[in-house]
mmCIF file of C-alpha atoms in Angstrom:
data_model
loop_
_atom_site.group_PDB
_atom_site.id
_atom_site.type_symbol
_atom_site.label_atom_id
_atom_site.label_comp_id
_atom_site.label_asym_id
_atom_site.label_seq_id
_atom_site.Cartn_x
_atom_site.Cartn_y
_atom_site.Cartn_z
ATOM 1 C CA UNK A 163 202.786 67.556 -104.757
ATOM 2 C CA UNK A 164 199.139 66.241 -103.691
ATOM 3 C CA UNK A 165 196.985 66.179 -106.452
ATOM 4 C CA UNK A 166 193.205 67.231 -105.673
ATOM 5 C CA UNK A 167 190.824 65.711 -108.487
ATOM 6 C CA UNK A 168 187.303 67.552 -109.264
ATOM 7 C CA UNK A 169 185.676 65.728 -106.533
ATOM 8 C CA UNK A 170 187.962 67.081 -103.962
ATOM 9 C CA UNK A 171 187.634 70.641 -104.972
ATOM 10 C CA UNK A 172 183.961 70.593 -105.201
ATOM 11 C CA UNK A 173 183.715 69.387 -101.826
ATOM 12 C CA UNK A 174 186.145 71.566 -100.611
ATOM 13 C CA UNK A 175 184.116 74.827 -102.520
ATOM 14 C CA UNK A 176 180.824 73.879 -100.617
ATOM 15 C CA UNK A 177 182.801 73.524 -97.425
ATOM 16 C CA UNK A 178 184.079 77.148 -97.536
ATOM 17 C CA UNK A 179 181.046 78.595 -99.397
ATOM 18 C CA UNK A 180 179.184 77.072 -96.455
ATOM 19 C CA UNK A 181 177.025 75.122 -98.760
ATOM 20 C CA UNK A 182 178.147 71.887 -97.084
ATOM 21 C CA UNK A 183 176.834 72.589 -94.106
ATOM 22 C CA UNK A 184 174.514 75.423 -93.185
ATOM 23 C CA UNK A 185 176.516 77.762 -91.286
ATOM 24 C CA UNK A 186 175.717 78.981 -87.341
ATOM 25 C CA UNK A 187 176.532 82.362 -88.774
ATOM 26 C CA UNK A 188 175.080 85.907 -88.452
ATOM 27 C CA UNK A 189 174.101 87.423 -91.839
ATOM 28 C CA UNK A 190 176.920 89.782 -91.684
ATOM 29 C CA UNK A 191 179.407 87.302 -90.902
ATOM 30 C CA UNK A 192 178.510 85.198 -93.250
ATOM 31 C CA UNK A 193 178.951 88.506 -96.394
ATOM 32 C CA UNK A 194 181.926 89.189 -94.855
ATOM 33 C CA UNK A 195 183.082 85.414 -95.065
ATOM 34 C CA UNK A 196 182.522 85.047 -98.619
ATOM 35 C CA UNK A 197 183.634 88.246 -99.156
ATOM 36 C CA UNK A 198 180.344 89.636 -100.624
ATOM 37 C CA UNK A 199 177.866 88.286 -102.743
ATOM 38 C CA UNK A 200 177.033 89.325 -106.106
ATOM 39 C CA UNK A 201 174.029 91.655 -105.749
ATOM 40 C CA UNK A 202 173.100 92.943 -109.214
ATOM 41 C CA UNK A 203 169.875 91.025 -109.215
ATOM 42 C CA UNK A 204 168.627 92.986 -105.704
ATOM 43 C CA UNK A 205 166.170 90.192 -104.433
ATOM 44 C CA UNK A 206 169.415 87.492 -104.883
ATOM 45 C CA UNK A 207 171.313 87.579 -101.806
ATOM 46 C CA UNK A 208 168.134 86.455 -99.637
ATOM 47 C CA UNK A 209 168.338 83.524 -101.618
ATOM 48 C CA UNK A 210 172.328 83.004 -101.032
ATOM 49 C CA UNK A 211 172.275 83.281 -97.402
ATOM 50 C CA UNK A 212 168.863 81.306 -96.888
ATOM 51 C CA UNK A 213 170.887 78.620 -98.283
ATOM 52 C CA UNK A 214 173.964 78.693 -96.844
ATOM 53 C CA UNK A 215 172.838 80.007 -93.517
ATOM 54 C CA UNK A 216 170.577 77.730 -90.122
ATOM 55 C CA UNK A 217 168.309 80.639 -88.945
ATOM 56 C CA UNK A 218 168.241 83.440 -91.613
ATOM 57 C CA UNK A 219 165.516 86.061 -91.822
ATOM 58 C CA UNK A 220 165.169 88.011 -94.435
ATOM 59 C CA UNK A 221 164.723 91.348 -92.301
ATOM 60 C CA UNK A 222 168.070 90.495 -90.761
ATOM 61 C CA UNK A 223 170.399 91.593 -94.445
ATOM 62 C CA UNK A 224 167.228 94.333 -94.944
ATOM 63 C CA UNK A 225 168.614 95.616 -91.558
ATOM 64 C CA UNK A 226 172.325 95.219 -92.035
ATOM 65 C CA UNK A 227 171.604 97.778 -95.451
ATOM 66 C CA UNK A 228 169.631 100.263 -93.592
ATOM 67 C CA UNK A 229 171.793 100.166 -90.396
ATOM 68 C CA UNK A 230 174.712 100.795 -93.133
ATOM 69 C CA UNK A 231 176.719 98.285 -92.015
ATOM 70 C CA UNK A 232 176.391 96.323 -95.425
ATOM 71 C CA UNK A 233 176.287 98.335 -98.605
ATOM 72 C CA UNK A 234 175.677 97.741 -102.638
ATOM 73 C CA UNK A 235 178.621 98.791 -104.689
ATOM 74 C CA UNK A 236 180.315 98.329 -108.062
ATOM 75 C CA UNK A 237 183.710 96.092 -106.521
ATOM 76 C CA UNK A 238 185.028 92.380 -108.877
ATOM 77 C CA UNK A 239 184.648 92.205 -111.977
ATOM 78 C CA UNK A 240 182.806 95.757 -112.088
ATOM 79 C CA UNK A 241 179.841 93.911 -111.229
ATOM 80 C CA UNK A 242 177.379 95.048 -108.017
ATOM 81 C CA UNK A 243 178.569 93.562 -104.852
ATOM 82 C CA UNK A 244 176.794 93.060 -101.179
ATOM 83 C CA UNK A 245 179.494 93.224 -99.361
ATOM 84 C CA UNK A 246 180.531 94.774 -95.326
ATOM 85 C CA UNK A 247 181.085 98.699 -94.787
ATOM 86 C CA UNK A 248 184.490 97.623 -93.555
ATOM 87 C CA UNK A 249 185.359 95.783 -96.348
ATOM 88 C CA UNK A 250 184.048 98.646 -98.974
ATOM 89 C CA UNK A 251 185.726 101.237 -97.102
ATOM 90 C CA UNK A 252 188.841 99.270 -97.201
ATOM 91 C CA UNK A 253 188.255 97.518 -100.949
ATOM 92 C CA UNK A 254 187.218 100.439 -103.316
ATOM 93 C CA UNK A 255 190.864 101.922 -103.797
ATOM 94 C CA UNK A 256 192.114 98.768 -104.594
ATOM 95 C CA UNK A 257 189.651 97.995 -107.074
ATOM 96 C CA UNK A 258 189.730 101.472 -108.511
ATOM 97 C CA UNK A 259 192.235 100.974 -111.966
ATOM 98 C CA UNK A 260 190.125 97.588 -112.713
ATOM 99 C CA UNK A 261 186.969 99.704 -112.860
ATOM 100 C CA UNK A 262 188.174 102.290 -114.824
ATOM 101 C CA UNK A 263 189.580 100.023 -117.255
ATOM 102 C CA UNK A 264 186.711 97.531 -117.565
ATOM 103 C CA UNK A 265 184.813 100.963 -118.268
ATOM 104 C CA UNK A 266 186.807 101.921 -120.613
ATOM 105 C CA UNK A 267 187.150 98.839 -122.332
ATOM 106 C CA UNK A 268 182.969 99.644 -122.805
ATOM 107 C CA UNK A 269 183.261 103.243 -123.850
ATOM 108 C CA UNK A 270 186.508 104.015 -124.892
ATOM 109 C CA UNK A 271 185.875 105.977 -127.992
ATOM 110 C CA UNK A 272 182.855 107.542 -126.471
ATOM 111 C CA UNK A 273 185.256 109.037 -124.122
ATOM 112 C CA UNK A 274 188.129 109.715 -125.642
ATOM 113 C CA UNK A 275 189.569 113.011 -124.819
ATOM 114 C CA UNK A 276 188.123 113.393 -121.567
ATOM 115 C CA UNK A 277 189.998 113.853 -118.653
ATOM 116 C CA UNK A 278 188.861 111.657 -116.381
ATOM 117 C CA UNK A 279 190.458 112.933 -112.930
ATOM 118 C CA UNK A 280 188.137 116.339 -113.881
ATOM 119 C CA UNK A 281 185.287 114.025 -114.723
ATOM 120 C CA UNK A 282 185.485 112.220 -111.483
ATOM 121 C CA UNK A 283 185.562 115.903 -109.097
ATOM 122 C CA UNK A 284 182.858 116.840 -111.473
ATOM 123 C CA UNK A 285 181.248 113.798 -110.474
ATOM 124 C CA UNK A 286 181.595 113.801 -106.717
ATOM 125 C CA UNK A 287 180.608 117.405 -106.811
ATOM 126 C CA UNK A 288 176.836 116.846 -108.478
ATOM 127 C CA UNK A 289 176.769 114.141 -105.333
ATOM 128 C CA UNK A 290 178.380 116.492 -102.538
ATOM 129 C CA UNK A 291 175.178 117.590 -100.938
ATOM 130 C CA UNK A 292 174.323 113.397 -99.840
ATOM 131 C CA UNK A 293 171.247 113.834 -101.953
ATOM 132 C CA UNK A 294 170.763 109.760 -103.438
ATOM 133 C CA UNK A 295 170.408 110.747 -107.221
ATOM 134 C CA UNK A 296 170.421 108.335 -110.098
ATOM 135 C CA UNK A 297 172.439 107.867 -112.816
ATOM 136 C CA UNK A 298 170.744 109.803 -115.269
ATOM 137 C CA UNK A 299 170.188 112.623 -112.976
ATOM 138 C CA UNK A 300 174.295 112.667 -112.479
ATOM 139 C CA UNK A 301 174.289 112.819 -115.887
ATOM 140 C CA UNK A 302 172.352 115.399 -116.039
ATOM 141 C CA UNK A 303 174.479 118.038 -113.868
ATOM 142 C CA UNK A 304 177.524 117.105 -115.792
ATOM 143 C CA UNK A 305 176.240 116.907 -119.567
ATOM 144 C CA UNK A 306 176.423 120.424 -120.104
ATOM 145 C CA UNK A 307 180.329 120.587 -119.364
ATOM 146 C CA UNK A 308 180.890 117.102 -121.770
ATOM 147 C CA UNK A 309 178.258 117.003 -124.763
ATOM 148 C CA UNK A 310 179.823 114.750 -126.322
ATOM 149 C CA UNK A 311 179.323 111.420 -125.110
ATOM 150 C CA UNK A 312 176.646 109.276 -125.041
ATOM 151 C CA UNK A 313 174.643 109.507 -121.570
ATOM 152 C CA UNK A 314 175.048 105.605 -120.265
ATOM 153 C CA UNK A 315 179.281 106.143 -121.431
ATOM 154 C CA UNK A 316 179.282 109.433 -118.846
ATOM 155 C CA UNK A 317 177.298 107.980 -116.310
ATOM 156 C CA UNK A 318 178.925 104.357 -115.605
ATOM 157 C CA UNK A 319 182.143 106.254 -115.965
ATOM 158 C CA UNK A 320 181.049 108.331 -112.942
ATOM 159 C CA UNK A 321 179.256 106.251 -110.421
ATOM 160 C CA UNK A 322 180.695 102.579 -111.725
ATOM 161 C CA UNK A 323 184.256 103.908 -111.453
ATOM 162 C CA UNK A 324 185.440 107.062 -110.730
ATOM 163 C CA UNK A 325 183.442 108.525 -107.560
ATOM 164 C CA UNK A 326 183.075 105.782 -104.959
ATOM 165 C CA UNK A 327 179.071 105.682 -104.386
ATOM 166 C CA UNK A 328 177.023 103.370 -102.458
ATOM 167 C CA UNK A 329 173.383 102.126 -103.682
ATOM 168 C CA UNK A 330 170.939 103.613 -101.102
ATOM 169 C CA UNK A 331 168.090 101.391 -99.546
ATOM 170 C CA UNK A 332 165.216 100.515 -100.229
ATOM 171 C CA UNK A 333 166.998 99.119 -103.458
ATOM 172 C CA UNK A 334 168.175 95.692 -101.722
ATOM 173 C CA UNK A 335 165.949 95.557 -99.159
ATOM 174 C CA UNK A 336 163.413 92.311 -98.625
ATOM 175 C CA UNK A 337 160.295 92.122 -100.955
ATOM 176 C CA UNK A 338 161.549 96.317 -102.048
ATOM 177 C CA UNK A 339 161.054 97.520 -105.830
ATOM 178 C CA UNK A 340 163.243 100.245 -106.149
ATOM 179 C CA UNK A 341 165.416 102.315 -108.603
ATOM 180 C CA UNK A 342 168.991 102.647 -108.624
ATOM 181 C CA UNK A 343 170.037 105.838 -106.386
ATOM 182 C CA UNK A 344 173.457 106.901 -105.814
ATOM 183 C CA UNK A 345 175.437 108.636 -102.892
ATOM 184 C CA UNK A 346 178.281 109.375 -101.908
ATOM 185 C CA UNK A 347 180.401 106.199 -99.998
ATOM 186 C CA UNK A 348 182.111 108.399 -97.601
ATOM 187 C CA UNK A 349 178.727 110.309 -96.801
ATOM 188 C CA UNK A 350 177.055 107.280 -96.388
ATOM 189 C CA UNK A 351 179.074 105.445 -94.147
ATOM 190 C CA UNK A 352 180.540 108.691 -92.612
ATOM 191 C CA UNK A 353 184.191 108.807 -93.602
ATOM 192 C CA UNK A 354 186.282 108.150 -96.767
ATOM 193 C CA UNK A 355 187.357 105.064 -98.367
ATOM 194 C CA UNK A 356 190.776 103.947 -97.332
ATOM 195 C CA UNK A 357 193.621 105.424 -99.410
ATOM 196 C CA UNK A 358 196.268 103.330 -101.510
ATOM 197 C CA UNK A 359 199.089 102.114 -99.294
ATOM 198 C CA UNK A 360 202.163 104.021 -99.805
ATOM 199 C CA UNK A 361 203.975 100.620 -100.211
ATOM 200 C CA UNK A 362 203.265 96.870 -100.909
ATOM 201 C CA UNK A 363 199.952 96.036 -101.178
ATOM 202 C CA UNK A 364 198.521 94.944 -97.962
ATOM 203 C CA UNK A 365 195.135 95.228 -99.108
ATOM 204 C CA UNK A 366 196.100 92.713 -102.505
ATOM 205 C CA UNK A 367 197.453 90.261 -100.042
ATOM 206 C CA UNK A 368 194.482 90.295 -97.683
ATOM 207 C CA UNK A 369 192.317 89.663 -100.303
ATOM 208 C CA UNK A 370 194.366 87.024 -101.022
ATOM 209 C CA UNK A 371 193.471 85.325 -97.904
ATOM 210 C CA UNK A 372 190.131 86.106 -97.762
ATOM 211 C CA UNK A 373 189.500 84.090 -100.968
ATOM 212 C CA UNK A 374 191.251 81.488 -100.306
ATOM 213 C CA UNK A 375 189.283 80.914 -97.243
ATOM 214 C CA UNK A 376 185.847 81.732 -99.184
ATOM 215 C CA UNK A 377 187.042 79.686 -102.525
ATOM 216 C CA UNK A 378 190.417 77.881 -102.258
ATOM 217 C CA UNK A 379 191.776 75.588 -103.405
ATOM 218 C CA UNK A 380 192.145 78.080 -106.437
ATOM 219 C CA UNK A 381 194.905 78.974 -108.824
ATOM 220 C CA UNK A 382 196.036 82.097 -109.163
ATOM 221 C CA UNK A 383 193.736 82.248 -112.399
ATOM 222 C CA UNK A 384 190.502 81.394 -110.514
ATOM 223 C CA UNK A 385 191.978 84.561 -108.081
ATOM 224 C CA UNK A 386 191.953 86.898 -111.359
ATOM 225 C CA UNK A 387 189.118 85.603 -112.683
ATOM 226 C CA UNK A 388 186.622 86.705 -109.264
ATOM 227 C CA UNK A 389 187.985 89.862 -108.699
ATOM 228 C CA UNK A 390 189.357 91.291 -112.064
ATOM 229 C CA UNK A 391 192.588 92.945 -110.511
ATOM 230 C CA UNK A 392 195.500 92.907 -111.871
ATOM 231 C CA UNK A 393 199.237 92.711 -109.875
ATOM 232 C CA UNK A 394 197.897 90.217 -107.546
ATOM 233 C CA UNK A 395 201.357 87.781 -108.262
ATOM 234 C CA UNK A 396 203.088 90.189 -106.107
ATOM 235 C CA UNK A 397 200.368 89.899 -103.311
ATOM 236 C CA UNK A 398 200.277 86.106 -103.775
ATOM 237 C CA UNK A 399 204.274 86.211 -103.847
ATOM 238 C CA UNK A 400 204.707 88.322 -101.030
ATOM 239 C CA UNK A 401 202.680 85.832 -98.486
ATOM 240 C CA UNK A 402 203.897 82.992 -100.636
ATOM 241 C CA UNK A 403 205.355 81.437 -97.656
ATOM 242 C CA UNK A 404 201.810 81.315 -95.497
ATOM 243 C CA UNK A 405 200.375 79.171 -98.079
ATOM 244 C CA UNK A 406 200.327 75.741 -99.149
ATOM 245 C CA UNK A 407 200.113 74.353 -102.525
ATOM 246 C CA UNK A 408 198.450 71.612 -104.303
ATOM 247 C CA UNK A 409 197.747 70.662 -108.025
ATOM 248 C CA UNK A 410 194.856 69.409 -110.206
ATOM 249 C CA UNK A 411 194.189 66.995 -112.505
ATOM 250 C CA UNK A 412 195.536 68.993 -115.188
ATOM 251 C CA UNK A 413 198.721 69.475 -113.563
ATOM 252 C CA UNK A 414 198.068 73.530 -112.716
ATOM 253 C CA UNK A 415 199.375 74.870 -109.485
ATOM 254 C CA UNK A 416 196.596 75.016 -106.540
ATOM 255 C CA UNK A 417 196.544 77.694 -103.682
ATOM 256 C CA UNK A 418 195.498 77.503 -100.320
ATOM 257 C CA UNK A 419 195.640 78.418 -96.578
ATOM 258 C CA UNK A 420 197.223 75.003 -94.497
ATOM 259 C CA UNK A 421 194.334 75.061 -92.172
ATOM 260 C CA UNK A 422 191.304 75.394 -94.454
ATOM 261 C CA UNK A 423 188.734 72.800 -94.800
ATOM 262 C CA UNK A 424 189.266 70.462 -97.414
ATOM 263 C CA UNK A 425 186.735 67.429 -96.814
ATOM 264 C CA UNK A 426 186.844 63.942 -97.749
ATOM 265 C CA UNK A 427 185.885 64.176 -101.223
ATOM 266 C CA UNK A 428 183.481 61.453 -100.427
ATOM 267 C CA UNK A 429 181.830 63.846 -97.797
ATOM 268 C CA UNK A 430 177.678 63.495 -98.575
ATOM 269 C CA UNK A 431 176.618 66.901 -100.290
ATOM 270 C CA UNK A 432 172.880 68.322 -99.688
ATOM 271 C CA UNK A 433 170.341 69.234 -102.365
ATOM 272 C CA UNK A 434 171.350 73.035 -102.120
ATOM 273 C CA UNK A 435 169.138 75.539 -104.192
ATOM 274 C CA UNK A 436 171.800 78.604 -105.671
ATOM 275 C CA UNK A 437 170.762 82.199 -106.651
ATOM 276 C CA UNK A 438 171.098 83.588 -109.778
ATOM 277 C CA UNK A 439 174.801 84.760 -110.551
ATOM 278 C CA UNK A 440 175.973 83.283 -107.456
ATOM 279 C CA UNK A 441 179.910 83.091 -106.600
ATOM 280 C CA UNK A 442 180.070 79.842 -106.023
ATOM 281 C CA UNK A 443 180.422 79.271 -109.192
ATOM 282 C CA UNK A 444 181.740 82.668 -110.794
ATOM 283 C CA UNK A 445 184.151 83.155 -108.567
ATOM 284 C CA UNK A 446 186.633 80.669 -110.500
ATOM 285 C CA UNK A 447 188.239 80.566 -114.186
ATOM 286 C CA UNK A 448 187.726 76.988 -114.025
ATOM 287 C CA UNK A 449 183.771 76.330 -113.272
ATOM 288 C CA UNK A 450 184.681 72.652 -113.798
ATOM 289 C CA UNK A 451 184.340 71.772 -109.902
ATOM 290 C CA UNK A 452 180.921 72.539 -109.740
ATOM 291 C CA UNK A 453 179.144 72.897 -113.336
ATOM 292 C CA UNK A 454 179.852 71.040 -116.209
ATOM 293 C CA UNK A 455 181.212 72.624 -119.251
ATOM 294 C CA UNK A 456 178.021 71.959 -120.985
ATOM 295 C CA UNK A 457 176.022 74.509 -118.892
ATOM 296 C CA UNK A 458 178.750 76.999 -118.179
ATOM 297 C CA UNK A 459 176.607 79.358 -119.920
ATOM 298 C CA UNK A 460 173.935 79.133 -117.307
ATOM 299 C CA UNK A 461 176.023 80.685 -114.793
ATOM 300 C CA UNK A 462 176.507 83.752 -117.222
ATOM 301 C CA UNK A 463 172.833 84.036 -118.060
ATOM 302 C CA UNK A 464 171.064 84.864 -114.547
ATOM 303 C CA UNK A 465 169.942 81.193 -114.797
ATOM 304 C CA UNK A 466 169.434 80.012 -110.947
ATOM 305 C CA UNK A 467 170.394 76.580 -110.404
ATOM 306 C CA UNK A 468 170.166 73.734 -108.077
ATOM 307 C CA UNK A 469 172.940 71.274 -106.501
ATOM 308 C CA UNK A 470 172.659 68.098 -106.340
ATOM 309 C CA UNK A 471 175.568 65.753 -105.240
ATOM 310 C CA UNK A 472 177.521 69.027 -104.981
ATOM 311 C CA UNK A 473 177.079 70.156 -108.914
ATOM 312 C CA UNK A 474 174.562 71.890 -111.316
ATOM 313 C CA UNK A 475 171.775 69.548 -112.156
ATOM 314 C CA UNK A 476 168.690 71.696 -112.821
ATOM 315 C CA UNK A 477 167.492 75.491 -112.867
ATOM 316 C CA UNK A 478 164.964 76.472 -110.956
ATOM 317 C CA UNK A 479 162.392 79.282 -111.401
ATOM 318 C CA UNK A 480 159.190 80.773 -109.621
ATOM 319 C CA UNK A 481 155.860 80.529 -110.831
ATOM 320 C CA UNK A 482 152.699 82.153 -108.539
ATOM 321 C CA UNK A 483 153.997 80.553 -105.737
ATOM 322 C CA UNK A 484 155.477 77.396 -106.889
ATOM 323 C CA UNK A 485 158.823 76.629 -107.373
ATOM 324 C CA UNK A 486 159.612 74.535 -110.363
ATOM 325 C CA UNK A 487 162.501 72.530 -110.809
ATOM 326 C CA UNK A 488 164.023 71.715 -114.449
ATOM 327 C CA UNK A 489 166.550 68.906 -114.366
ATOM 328 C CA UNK A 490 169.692 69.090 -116.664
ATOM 329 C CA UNK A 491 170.291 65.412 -116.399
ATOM 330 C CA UNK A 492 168.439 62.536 -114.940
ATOM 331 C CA UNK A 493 167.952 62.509 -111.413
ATOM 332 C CA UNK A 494 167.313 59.411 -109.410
ATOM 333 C CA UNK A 495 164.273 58.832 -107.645
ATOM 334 C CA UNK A 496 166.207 59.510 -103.816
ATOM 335 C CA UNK A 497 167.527 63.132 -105.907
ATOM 336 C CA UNK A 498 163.601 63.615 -107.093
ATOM 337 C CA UNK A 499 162.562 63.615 -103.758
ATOM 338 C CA UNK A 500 165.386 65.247 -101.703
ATOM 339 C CA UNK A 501 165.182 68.499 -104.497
ATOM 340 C CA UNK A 502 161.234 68.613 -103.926
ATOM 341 C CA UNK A 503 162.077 68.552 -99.742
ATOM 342 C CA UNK A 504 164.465 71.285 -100.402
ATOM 343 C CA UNK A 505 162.283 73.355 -103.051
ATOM 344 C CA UNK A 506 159.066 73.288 -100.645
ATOM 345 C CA UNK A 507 161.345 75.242 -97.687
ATOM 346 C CA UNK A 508 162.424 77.570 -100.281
ATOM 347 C CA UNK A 509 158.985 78.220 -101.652
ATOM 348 C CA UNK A 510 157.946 78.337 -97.859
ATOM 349 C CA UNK A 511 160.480 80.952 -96.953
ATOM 350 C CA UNK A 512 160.155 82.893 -100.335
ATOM 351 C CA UNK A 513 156.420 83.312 -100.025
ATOM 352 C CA UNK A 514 156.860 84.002 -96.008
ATOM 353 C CA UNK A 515 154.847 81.117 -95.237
ATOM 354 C CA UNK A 516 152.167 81.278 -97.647
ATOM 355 C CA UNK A 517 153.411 78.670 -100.107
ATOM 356 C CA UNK A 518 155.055 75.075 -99.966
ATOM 357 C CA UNK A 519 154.619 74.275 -103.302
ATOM 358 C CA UNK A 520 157.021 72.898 -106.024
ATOM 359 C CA UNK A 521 156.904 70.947 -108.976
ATOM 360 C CA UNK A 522 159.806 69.064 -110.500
ATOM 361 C CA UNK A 523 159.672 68.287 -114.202
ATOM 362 C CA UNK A 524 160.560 65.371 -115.825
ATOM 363 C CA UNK A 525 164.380 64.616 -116.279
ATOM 364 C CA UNK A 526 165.838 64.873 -120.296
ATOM 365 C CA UNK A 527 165.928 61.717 -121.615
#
């Protein structure tokens, strides 16, 4: 069986996370390739597709969320998600055991006792009318009926994982500053979600695919690991004969679509600047193709970060204007200048125009 060292996988991870080459996409081809992007940080996403897409404008993703054809719900890992109507209506059932688990795994003794199938019609009640509430406001309506827990415990139960709700505009949209409020998923994009198949689990096995093209090669770990749902063995199993297989370094058992791009591991990689949380790197177990295990944390901690050679050399913050680069390592003089190139056109596009500036501090010694 081919073995694909680190090199290989990183390059074939910015290849399919189109950070290898800026991508001829449209903004909502480009969610729906990557299967969403991580959106609990609202302002984020600009940042993703500005640096995986050619001609992205920042009124183009502001437009896909008002013209509800993209929308901001909890999907992996229980985290918020960008991701396509389609693949929200078609997602959320799936994904509905994780996210009352990972809730519960929270809260459990806050709500123990409670029925949670009365909770969630309670729930979707107090949002029947399509009136975007909050959290707290939810709350609210439905406090009177359970006392007992704690407000955040009934709330996240509610609108993180029983009733399917969408995060309404202008939270999300370009340059916006705007509270969390909640409504209804089916009211929003004007029909329900898609129910639970009656057998197998087509939806398992095309998110199977769908990673794979987005993140592969990945093992079936790295598959967990993004989306947090469990009985995907039977999905991978069940299309078992579609894929191909490789292994790593460490001798673990690789997944992948035959036709996907895996480049020449000595394929030149572009100074590429990453937002915070971005799934390019949490969308695997194993971060080891693209950070190193000495700054894992980073990609836990909101820290953005910039790629150099194809891996995590330096975060990257903004200050009035400026970007400023903070190298991890030491960075040649050719990496110096290529990450100030690339950190003026983000400062440009970041300030619309009105800023170019970026200062890179000195490497650790």
């Amino acid at each position: 069986m081919t073995v694909l060292d680190t090199r290989a996988l990183n390059r074939a991870t910015l290849a399919r996370q189109l950070l290898l080459d800026r991508a001829d996409l449209s903004a909502h081809d480009a969610v729906a390739h990557l299967c969403g992007l991580q959106a609990q940080e609202p302002q984020e996403p600009f940042v993703g597709l500005w640096s995986r897409l050619r001609a992205f404008a920042p009124a183009a993703l502001s437009d896909l969320l008002t013209g509800r054809r993209v929308v901001r719900i909890h999907l992996m890992r229980r985290t918020v998600h960008l991701v396509t109507a389609q693949d929200a209506l078609a997602w959320r059932a799936r994904h509905a055991t994780m996210l009352r688990r990972q809730v519960l795994g929270v809260y459990r003794i806050e709500l123990d006792g409670i029925d949670l199938d009365e909770l969630a019609a309670a729930g979707r009640a107090a949002l029947a009318d399509g009136e975007p509430r909050s959290m707290a406001e939810v709350v609210r309506v439905l406090a009177g009926r359970w006392p007992t827990p704690g407000h955040r415990a009934l709330g996240e139960m509610v609108v993180a994982a029983l009733v399917p709700v969408a995060q309404m505009p202008p939270r999300g949209l370009w340059r916006a500053k705007a509270g969390v409020r909640n409504v209804l998923l089916s009211s929003w994009l004007g029909r329900e979600i898609d129910p639970p198949a009656p057998d197998g689990d087509p939806v398992g096995e095309a998110l199977v695919r769908r990673y794979l093209a987005a993140y592969g090669p990945a093992t079936a770990g790295d598959l967990r690991a993004w989306c947090g749902l469990a009985g995907l063995p039977a999905a991978v199993a069940a299309i078992r004969e579609e894929l191909v297989t490789f292994r790593d370094e460490r001798g673990r058992k690789l997944l992948d679509l035959p036709d996907a791009p895996r480049p020449d591991p000595d394929t030149p990689a572009p100074v590429r600047f990453l937002p915070a949380f971005d799934n390019a790197i949490l969308g695997y177990q194993d971060r080891g193709r693209i950070i190193d295990d000495a700054h894992r944390g980073l990609s836990v901690a909101g820290e953005r970060v910039v790629l150099v050679d194809g891996r995590v050399a330096a975060t990257w913050t903004v200050e009035a204007d400026t970007v400023v680069v903070t190298p991890l390592r030491r960075l040649s003089r050719a990496d110096r200048t290529a990450v100030a190139e690339q950190g003026r056109e983000l400062a440009s596009f970041l300030s619309d125009d009105g800023s170019d500036r970026v200062r890179v501090a000195a490497s650790p010694r």
